[in-house]
CSV table of C-alpha atoms in Angstrom, one decimal:
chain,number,residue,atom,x,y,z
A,1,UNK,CA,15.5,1.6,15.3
A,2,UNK,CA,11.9,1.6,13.8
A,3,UNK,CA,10.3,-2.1,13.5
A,4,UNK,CA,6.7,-2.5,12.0
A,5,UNK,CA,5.2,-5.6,11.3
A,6,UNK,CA,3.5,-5.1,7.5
A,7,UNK,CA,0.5,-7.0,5.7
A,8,UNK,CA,1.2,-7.0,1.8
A,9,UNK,CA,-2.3,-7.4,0.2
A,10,UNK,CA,-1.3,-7.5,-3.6
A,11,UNK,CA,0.1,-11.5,-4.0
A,12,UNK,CA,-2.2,-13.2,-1.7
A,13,UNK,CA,-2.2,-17.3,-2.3
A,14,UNK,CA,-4.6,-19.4,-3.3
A,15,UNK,CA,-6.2,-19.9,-0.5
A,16,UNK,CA,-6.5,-15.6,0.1
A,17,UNK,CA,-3.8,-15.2,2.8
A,18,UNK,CA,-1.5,-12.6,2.3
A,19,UNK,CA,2.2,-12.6,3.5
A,20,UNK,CA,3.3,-10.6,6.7
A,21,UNK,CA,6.5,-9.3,6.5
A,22,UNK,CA,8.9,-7.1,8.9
A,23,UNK,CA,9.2,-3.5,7.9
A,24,UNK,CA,12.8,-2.8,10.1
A,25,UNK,CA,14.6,0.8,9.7
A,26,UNK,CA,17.5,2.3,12.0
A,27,UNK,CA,20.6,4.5,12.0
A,28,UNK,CA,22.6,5.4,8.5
A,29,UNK,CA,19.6,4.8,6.8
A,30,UNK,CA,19.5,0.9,6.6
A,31,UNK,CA,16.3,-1.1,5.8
A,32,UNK,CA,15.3,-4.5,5.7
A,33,UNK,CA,11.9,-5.8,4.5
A,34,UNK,CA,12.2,-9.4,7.1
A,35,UNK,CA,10.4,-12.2,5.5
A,36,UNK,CA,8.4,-13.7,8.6
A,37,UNK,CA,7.1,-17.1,7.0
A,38,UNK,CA,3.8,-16.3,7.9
A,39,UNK,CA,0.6,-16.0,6.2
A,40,UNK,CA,-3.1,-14.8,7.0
A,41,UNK,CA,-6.6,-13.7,5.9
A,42,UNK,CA,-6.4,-9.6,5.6
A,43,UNK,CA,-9.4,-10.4,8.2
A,44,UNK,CA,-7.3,-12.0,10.6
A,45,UNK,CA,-4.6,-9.1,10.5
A,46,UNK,CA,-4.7,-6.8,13.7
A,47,UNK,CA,-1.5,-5.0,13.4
A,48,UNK,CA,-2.3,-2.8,16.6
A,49,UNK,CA,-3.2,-4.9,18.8
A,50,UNK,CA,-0.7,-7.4,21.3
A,51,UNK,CA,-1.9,-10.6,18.8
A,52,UNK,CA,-1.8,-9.6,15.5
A,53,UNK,CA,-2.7,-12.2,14.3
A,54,UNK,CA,-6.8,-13.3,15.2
A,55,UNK,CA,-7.7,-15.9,17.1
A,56,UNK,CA,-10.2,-16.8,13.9
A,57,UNK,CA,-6.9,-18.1,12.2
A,58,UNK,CA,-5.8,-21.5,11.8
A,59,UNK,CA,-2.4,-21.8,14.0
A,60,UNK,CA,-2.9,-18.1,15.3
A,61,UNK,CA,-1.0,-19.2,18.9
A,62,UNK,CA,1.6,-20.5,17.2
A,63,UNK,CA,1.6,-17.3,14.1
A,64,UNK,CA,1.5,-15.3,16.9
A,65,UNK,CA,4.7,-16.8,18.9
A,66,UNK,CA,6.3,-17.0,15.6
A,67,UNK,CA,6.3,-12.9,15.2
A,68,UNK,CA,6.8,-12.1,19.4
A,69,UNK,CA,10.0,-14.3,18.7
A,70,UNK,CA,11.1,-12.4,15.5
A,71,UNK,CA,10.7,-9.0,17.2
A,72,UNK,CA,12.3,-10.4,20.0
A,73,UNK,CA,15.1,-11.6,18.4
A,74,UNK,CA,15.6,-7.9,16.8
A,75,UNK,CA,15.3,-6.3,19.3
A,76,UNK,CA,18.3,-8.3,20.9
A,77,UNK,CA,20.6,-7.8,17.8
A,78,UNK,CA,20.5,-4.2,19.0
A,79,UNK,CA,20.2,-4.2,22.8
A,80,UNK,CA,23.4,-6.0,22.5
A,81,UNK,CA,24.8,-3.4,20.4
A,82,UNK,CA,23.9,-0.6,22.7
A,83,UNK,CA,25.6,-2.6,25.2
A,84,UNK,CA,29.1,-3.3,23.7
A,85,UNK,CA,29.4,0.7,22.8
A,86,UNK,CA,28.6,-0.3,19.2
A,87,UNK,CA,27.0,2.5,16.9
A,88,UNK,CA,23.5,1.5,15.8
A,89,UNK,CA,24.5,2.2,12.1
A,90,UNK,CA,27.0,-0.4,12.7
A,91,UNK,CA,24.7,-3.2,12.8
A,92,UNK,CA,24.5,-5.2,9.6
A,93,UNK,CA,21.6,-7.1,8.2
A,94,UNK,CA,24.0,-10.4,8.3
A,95,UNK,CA,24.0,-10.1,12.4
A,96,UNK,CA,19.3,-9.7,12.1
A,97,UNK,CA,19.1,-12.5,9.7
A,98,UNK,CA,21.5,-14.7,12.1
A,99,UNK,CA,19.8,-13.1,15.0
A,100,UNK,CA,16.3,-14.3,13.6
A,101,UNK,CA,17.3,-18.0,12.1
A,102,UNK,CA,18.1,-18.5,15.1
A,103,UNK,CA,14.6,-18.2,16.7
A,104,UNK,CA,13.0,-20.7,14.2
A,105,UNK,CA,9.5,-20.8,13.2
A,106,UNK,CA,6.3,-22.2,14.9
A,107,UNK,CA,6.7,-24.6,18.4
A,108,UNK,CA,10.2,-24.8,17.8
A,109,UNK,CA,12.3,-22.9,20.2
A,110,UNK,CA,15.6,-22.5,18.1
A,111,UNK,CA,17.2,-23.6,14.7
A,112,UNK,CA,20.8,-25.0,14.3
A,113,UNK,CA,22.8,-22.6,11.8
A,114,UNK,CA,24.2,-24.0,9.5
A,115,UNK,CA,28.3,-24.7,8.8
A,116,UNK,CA,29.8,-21.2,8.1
A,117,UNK,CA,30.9,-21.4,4.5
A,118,UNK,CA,33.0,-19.6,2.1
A,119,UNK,CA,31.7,-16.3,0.7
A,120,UNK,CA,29.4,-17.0,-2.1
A,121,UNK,CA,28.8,-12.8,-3.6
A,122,UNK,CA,26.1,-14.1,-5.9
A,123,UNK,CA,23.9,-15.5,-3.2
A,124,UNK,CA,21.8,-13.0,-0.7
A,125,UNK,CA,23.1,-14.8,2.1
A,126,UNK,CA,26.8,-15.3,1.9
A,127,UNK,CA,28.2,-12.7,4.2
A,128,UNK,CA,29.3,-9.8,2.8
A,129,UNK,CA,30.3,-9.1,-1.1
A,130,UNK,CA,34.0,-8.5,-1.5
A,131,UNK,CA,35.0,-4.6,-3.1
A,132,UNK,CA,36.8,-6.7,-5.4
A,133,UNK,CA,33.6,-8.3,-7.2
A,134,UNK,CA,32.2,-7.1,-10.1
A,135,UNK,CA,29.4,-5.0,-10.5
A,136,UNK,CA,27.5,-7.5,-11.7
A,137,UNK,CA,27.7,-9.3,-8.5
A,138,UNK,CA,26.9,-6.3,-6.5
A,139,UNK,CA,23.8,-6.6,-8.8
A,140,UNK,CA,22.8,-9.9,-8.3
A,141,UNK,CA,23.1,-9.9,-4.8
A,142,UNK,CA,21.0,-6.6,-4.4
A,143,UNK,CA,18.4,-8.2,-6.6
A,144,UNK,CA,18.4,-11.2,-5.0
A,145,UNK,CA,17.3,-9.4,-1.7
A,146,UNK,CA,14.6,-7.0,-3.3
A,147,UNK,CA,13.4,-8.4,-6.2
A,148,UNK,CA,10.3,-9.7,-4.1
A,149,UNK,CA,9.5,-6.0,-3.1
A,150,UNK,CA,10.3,-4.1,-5.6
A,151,UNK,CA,9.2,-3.2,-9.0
A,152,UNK,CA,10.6,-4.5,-12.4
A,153,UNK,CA,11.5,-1.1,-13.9
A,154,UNK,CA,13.4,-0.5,-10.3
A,155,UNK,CA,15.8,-3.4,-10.9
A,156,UNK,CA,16.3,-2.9,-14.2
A,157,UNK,CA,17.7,0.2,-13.8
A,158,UNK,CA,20.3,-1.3,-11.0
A,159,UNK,CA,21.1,-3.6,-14.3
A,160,UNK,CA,21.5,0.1,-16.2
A,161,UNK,CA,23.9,1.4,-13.7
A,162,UNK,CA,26.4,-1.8,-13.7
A,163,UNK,CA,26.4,-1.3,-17.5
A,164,UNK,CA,27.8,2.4,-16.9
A,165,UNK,CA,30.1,1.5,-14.7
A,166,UNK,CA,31.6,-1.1,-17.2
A,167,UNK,CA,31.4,1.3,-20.0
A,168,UNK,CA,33.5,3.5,-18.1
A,169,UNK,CA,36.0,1.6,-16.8
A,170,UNK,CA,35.9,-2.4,-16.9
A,171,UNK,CA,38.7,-3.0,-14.4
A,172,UNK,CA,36.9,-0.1,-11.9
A,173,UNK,CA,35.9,-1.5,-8.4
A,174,UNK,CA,34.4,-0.8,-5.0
A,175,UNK,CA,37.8,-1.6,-3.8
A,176,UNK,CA,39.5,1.1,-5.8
A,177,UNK,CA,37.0,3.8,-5.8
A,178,UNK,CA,37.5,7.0,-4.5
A,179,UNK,CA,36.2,10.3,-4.4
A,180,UNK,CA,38.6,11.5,-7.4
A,181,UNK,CA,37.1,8.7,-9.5
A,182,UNK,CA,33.6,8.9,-8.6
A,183,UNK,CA,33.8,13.1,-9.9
A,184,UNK,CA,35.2,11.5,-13.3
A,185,UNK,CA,32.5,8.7,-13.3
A,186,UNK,CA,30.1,11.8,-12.7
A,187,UNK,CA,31.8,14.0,-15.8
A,188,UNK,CA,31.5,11.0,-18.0
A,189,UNK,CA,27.8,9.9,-17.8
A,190,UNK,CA,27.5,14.0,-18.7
A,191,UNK,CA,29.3,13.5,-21.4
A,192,UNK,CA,27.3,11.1,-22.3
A,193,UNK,CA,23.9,13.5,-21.9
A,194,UNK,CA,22.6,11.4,-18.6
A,195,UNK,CA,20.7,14.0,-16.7
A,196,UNK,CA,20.6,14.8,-13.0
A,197,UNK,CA,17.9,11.9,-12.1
A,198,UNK,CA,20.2,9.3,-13.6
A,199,UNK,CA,23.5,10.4,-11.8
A,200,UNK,CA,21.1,10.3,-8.4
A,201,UNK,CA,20.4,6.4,-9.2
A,202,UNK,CA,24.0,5.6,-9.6
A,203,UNK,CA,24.9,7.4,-6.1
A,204,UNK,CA,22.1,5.1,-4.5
A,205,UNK,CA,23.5,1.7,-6.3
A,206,UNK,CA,27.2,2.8,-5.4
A,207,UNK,CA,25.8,3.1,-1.7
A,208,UNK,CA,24.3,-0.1,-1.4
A,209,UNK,CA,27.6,-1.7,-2.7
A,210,UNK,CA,29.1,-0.5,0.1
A,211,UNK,CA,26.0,-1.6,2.4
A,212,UNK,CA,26.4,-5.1,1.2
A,213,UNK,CA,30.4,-4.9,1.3
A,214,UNK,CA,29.5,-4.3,4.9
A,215,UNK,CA,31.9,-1.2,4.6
A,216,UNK,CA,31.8,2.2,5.9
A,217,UNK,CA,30.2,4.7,3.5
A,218,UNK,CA,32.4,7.1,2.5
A,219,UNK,CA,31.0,11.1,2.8
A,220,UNK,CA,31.5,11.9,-0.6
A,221,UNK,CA,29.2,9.3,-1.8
A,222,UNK,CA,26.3,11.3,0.4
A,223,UNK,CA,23.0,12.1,-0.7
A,224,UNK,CA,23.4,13.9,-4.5
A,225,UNK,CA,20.3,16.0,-5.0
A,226,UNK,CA,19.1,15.8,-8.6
A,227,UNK,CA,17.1,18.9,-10.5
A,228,UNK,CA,14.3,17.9,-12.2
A,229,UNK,CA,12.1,20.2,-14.9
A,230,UNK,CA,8.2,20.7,-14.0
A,231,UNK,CA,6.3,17.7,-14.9
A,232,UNK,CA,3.2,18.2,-16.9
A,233,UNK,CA,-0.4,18.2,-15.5
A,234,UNK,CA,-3.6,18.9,-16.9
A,235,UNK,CA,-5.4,21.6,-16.0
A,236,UNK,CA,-9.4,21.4,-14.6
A,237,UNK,CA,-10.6,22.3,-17.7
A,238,UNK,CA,-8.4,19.7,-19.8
A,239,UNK,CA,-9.0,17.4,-17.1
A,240,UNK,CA,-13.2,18.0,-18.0
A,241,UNK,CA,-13.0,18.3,-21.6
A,242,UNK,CA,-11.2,14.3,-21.2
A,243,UNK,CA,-14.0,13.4,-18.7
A,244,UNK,CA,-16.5,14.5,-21.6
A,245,UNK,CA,-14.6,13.7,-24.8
A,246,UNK,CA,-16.4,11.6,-27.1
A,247,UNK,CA,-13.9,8.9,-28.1
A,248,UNK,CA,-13.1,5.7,-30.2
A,249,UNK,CA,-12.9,2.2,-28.0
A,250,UNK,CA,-9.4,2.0,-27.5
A,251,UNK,CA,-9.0,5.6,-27.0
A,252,UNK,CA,-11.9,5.8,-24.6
A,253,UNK,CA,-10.2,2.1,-22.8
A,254,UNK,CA,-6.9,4.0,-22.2
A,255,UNK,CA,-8.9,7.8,-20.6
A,256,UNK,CA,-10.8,5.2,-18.3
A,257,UNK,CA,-7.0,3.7,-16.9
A,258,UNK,CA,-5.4,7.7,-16.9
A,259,UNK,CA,-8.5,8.9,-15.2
A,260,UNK,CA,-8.4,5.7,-12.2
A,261,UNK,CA,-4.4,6.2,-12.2
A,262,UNK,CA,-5.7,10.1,-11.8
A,263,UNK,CA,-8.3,10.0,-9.3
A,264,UNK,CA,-6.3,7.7,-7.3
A,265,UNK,CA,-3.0,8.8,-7.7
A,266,UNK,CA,-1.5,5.7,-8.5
A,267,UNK,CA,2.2,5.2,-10.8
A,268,UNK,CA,1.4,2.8,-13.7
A,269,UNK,CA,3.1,-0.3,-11.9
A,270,UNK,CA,0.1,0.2,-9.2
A,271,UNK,CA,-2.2,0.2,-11.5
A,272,UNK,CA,-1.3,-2.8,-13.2
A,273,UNK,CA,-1.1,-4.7,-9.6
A,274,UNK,CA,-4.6,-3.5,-9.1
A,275,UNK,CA,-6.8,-6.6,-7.8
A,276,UNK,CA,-10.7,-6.8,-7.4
A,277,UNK,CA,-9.7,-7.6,-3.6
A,278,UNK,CA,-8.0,-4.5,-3.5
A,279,UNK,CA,-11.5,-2.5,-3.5
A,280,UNK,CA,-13.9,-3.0,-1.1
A,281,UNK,CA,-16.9,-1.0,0.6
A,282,UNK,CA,-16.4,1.0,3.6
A,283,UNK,CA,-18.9,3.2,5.6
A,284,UNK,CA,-18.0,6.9,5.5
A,285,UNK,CA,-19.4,9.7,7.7
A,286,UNK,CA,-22.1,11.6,5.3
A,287,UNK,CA,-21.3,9.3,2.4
A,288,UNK,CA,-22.1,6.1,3.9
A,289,UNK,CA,-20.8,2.8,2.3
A,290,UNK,CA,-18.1,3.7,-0.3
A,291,UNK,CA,-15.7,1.4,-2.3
A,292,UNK,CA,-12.2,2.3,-1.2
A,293,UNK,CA,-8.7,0.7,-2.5
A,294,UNK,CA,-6.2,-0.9,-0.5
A,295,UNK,CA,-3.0,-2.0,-1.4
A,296,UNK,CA,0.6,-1.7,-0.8
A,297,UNK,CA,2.8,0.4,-3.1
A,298,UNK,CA,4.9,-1.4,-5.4
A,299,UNK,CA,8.1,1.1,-5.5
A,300,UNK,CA,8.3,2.1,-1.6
A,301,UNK,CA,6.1,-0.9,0.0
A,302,UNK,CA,4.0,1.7,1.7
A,303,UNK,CA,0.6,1.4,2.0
A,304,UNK,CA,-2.6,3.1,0.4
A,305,UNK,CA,-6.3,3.6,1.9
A,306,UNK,CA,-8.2,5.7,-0.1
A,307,UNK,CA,-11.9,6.3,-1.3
A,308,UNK,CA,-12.9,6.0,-5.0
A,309,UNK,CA,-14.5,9.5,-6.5
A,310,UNK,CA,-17.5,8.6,-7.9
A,311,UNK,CA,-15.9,8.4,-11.8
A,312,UNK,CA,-13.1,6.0,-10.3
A,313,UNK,CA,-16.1,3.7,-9.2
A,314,UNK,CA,-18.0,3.4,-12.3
A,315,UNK,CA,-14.6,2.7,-14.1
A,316,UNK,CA,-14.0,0.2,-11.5
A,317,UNK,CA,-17.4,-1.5,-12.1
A,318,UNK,CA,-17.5,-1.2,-15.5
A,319,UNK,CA,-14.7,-3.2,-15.5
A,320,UNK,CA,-15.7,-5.8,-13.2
A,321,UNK,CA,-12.4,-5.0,-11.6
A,322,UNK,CA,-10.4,-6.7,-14.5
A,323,UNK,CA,-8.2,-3.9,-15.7
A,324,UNK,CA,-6.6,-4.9,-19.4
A,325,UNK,CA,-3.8,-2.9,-19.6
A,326,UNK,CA,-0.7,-2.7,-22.9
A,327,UNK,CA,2.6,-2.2,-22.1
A,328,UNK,CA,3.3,0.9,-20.9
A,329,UNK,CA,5.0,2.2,-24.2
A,330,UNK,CA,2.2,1.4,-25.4
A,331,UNK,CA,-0.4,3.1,-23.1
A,332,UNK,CA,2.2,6.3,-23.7
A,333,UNK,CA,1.5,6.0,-27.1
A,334,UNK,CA,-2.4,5.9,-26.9
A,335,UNK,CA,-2.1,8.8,-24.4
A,336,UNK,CA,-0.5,11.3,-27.1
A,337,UNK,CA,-3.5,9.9,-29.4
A,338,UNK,CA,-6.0,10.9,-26.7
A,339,UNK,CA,-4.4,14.2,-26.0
A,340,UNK,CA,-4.7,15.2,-29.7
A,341,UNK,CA,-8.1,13.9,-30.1
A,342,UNK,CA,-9.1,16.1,-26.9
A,343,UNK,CA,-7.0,18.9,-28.2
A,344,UNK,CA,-4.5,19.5,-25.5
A,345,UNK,CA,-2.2,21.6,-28.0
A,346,UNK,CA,-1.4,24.2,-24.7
A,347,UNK,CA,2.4,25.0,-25.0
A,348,UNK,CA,4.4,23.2,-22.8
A,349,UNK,CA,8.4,23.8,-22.0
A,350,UNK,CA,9.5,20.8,-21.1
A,351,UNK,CA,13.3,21.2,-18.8
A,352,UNK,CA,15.9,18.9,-18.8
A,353,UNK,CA,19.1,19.3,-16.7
A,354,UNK,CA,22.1,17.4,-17.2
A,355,UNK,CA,25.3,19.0,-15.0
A,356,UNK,CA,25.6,22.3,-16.0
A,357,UNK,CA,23.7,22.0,-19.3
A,358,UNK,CA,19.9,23.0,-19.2
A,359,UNK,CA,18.0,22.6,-21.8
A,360,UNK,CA,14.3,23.7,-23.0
A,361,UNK,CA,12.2,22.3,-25.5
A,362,UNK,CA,8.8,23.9,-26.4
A,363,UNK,CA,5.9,21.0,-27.5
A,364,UNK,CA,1.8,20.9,-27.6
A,365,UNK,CA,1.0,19.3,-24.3
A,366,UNK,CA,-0.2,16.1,-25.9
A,367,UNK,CA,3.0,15.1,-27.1
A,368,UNK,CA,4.7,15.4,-23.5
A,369,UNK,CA,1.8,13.4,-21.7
A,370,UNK,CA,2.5,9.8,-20.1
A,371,UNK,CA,1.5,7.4,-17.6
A,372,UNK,CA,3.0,9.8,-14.8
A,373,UNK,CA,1.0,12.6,-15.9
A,374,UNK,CA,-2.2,11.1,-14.2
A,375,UNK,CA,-0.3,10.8,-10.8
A,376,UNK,CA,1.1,14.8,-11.0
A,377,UNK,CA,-2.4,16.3,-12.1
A,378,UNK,CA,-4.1,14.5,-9.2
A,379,UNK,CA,-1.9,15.9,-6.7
A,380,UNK,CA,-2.5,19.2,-8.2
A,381,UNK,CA,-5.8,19.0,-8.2
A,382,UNK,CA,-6.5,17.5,-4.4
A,383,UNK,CA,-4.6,20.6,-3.5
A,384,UNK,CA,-6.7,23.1,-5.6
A,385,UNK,CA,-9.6,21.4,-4.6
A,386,UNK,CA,-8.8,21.2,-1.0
A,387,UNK,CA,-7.5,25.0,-0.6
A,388,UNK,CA,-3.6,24.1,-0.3
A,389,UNK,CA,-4.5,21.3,2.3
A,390,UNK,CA,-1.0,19.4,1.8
A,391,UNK,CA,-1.2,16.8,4.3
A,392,UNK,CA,-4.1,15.7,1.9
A,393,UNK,CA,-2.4,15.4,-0.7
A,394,UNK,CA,0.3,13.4,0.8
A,395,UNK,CA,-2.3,10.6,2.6
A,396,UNK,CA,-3.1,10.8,-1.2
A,397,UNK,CA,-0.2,9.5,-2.8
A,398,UNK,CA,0.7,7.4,-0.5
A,399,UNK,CA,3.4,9.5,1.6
A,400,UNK,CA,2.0,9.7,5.2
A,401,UNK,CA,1.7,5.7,5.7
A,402,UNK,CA,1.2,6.3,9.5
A,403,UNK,CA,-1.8,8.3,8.9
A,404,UNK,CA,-3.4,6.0,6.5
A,405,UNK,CA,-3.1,2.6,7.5
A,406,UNK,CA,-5.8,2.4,10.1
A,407,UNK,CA,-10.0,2.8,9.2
A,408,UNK,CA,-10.3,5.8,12.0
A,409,UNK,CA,-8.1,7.8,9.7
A,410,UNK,CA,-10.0,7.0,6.7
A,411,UNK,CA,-13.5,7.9,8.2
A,412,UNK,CA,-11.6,11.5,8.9
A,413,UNK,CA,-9.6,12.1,5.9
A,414,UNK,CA,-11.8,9.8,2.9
A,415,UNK,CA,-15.4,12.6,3.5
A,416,UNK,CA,-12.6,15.1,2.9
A,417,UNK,CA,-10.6,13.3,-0.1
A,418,UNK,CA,-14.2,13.3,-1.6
A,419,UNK,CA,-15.0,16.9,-0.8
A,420,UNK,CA,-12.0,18.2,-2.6
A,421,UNK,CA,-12.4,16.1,-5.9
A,422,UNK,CA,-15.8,17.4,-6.2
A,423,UNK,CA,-14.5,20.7,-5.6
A,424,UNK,CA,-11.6,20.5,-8.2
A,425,UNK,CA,-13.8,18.6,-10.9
A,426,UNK,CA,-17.8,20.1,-9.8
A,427,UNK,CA,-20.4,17.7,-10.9
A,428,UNK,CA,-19.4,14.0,-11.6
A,429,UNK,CA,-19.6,13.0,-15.5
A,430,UNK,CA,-20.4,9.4,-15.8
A,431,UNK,CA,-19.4,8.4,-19.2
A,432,UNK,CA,-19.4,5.2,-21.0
A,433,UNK,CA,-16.2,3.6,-23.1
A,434,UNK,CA,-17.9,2.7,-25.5
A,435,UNK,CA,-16.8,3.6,-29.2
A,436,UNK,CA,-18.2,6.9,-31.3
């Protein structure tokens, strides 16, 4: 069992306080993201030290109570375990949230439960969902508990699985599935030219059915390892030909959000959640004070702490740190405009697997460029820059979130982030957005 107590830094209130929440993993690869019910200045968060929470803040003894009695309670849920013989895996989320109502909140020493009720499956707290619900209910239920942490696009593609499942077979359940049916399921979305990467998300939702069944999960619903065909990047040269480029307004609008997303290796919904209190100045061996984003990752919760390259900065201040960004079809769109107008007509084959089937399709690199391209290009470039340093890379994207979260690491790592960008790209360009 693994229990971290996390700041997230992209919704603060009003008032700038952001929420704390529990970051709780253990055996059979269960996760809970614990609300805590409390709320503080990023200032006042010391997640190292014994009081996490300063003694600057309003209420901090009692804030500070509040979260020893969360981990406390926790904790118990699976010494108690360990004590009857029971597996950790065993442990369900109902037994934590019981576990940790109990507690309460503030000076209050404990909370009376309430009456046990009938299962409700479309509420996140009505015991377990029955295998014989729909898969709409599975749904609901899932997004009821994550739809606070996780992305848009994520849960709408829970919404894309249940409508598979339906198209399948309408009267299919958890209850009646088995390993014969799940290789049919498989054959069918095939059939119907789903590739690799969508079978994989159907495995994960079919998985947390069973997590929130509170049911063993069966082996043949394991981890199913999807193929994927090589993403395009940009090359250093295409990379400095866009830095360069004289463009048109909303051409030159939509390079200045690819190049941040770039440089910082963010995925479009980061970039979108991007804040002006996300960026702030930090001192940095050799470089001295530097402006440096901080936020939480929108599809994994992990967070970020990286310097801005010089280019990311003057983006940044250009735009006051007010990013106005289309939707992301849209920003697609522009980017196959920007390619052409750069001339990024390199051949690329673009891969596609799908079961058995794979298939090839030769385009100009423009027309295969989108919002992910940014993140892929930066990674390749960090590691050209920084000689094949990987571990760079990873801090990078976001990947190693016990290395980054803390400002020692980012006085190591942030001199050499910089190092490697100058490296990759040589001499900054500053370039305005204005139009040609």
């Amino acid at each position: 069992m693994e229990f971290i107590f996390r700041q997230r830094l992209d919704r603060p209130d009003k008032q700038g306080r952001a929420v704390v929440f529990g970051d709780l993993h253990w055996a059979g690869g269960h996760r809970w993201k614990m609300p805590t019910g409390v709320k503080v200045l990023p200032a006042h968060w010391q997640p190292t030290k014994t009081k996490r929470i300063h003694t600057g803040a309003d209420n901090s003894i009692q804030l500070n109570l509040r979260l020893t009695r969360l981990l406390a309670a926790v904790q118990g849920v699976f010494t108690a375990a360990e004590g009857a013989g029971k597996p950790e895996a065993d442990v369900t989320q109902a037994e934590l949230e019981a576990a940790v109502l109990a507690v309460g909140a503030g000076t209050q020493r404990r909370v009376k439960l309430p009456a046990p009720t009938a299962p409700d499956p479309t509420t996140a707290a009505g015991g377990p969902v029955p295998p014989t619900a729909t898969w709409a209910e599975f749904e609901k239920r899932w997004r009821a508990e994550n739809e606070q942490t996780l992305s848009e696009s994520y849960l709408r593609a829970a919404k894309q699985v249940v409508t598979g499942l339906g198209e399948f077979d309408p009267t299919l359940r958890l209850a009646s599935l088995t390993k014969e049916r799940l290789a049919q399921y498989v054959a069918w979305l095939y059939t119907q030219s789903k590739r690799d990467s969508t079978v994989q998300r159907h495995y994960k939702f079919l998985r947390e059915c069973y997590r929130l069944a509170e049911l063993p999960q069966p082996r043949w619903l394991g981890k199913f390892t999807a193929r994927y065909g090589r993403s395009p990047t940009l090359r250093q040269a295409e990379v400095r030909a866009l830095l360069t480029a004289e463009l048109p307004a909303d051409l030159a609008q939509e390079r200045d959000a690819f190049l941040l997303q770039l440089l910082l290796l963010l995925r479009d919904v980061d970039l979108r959640a991007l804040k002006p209190h996300h960026v702030g100045a930090h001192d940095l061996p050799t470089y001295g004070p530097t402006l440096c984003v901080e936020l939480y990752q929108q599809k994994t919760g992990e967070p970020v702490l990286i310097p801005l390259p010089p280019t990311a900065a003057a983006i940044w201040q250009r735009c006051e740190g007010q990013l106005h960004l289309p939707t992301q079809q849209e920003r697609n769109r522009r980017l196959k405009l920007l390619g052409q107008a750069v001339g990024l007509n390199r051949e690329f084959v673009e891969v596609g697997f799908s079961g058995k089937t794979r298939t090839e399709q030769v385009q100009p690199l423009w027309q295969v460029i989108t919002t992910h391209t940014a993140r892929h290009t930066g990674a390749a470039l960090l590691v050209l820059g920084s000689e094949g340093d990987q571990t760079l890379k990873e801090i990078a994207l976001g990947h190693v979130s016990a290395s980054v979260y803390g400002y020692d690491t980012l006085e190591r790592y942030g001199p050499r982030l910089l190092e490697a960008w100058e490296v990759a790209l040589g001499p900054w360009p500053v370039h305005s957005a204005t139009a040609t």
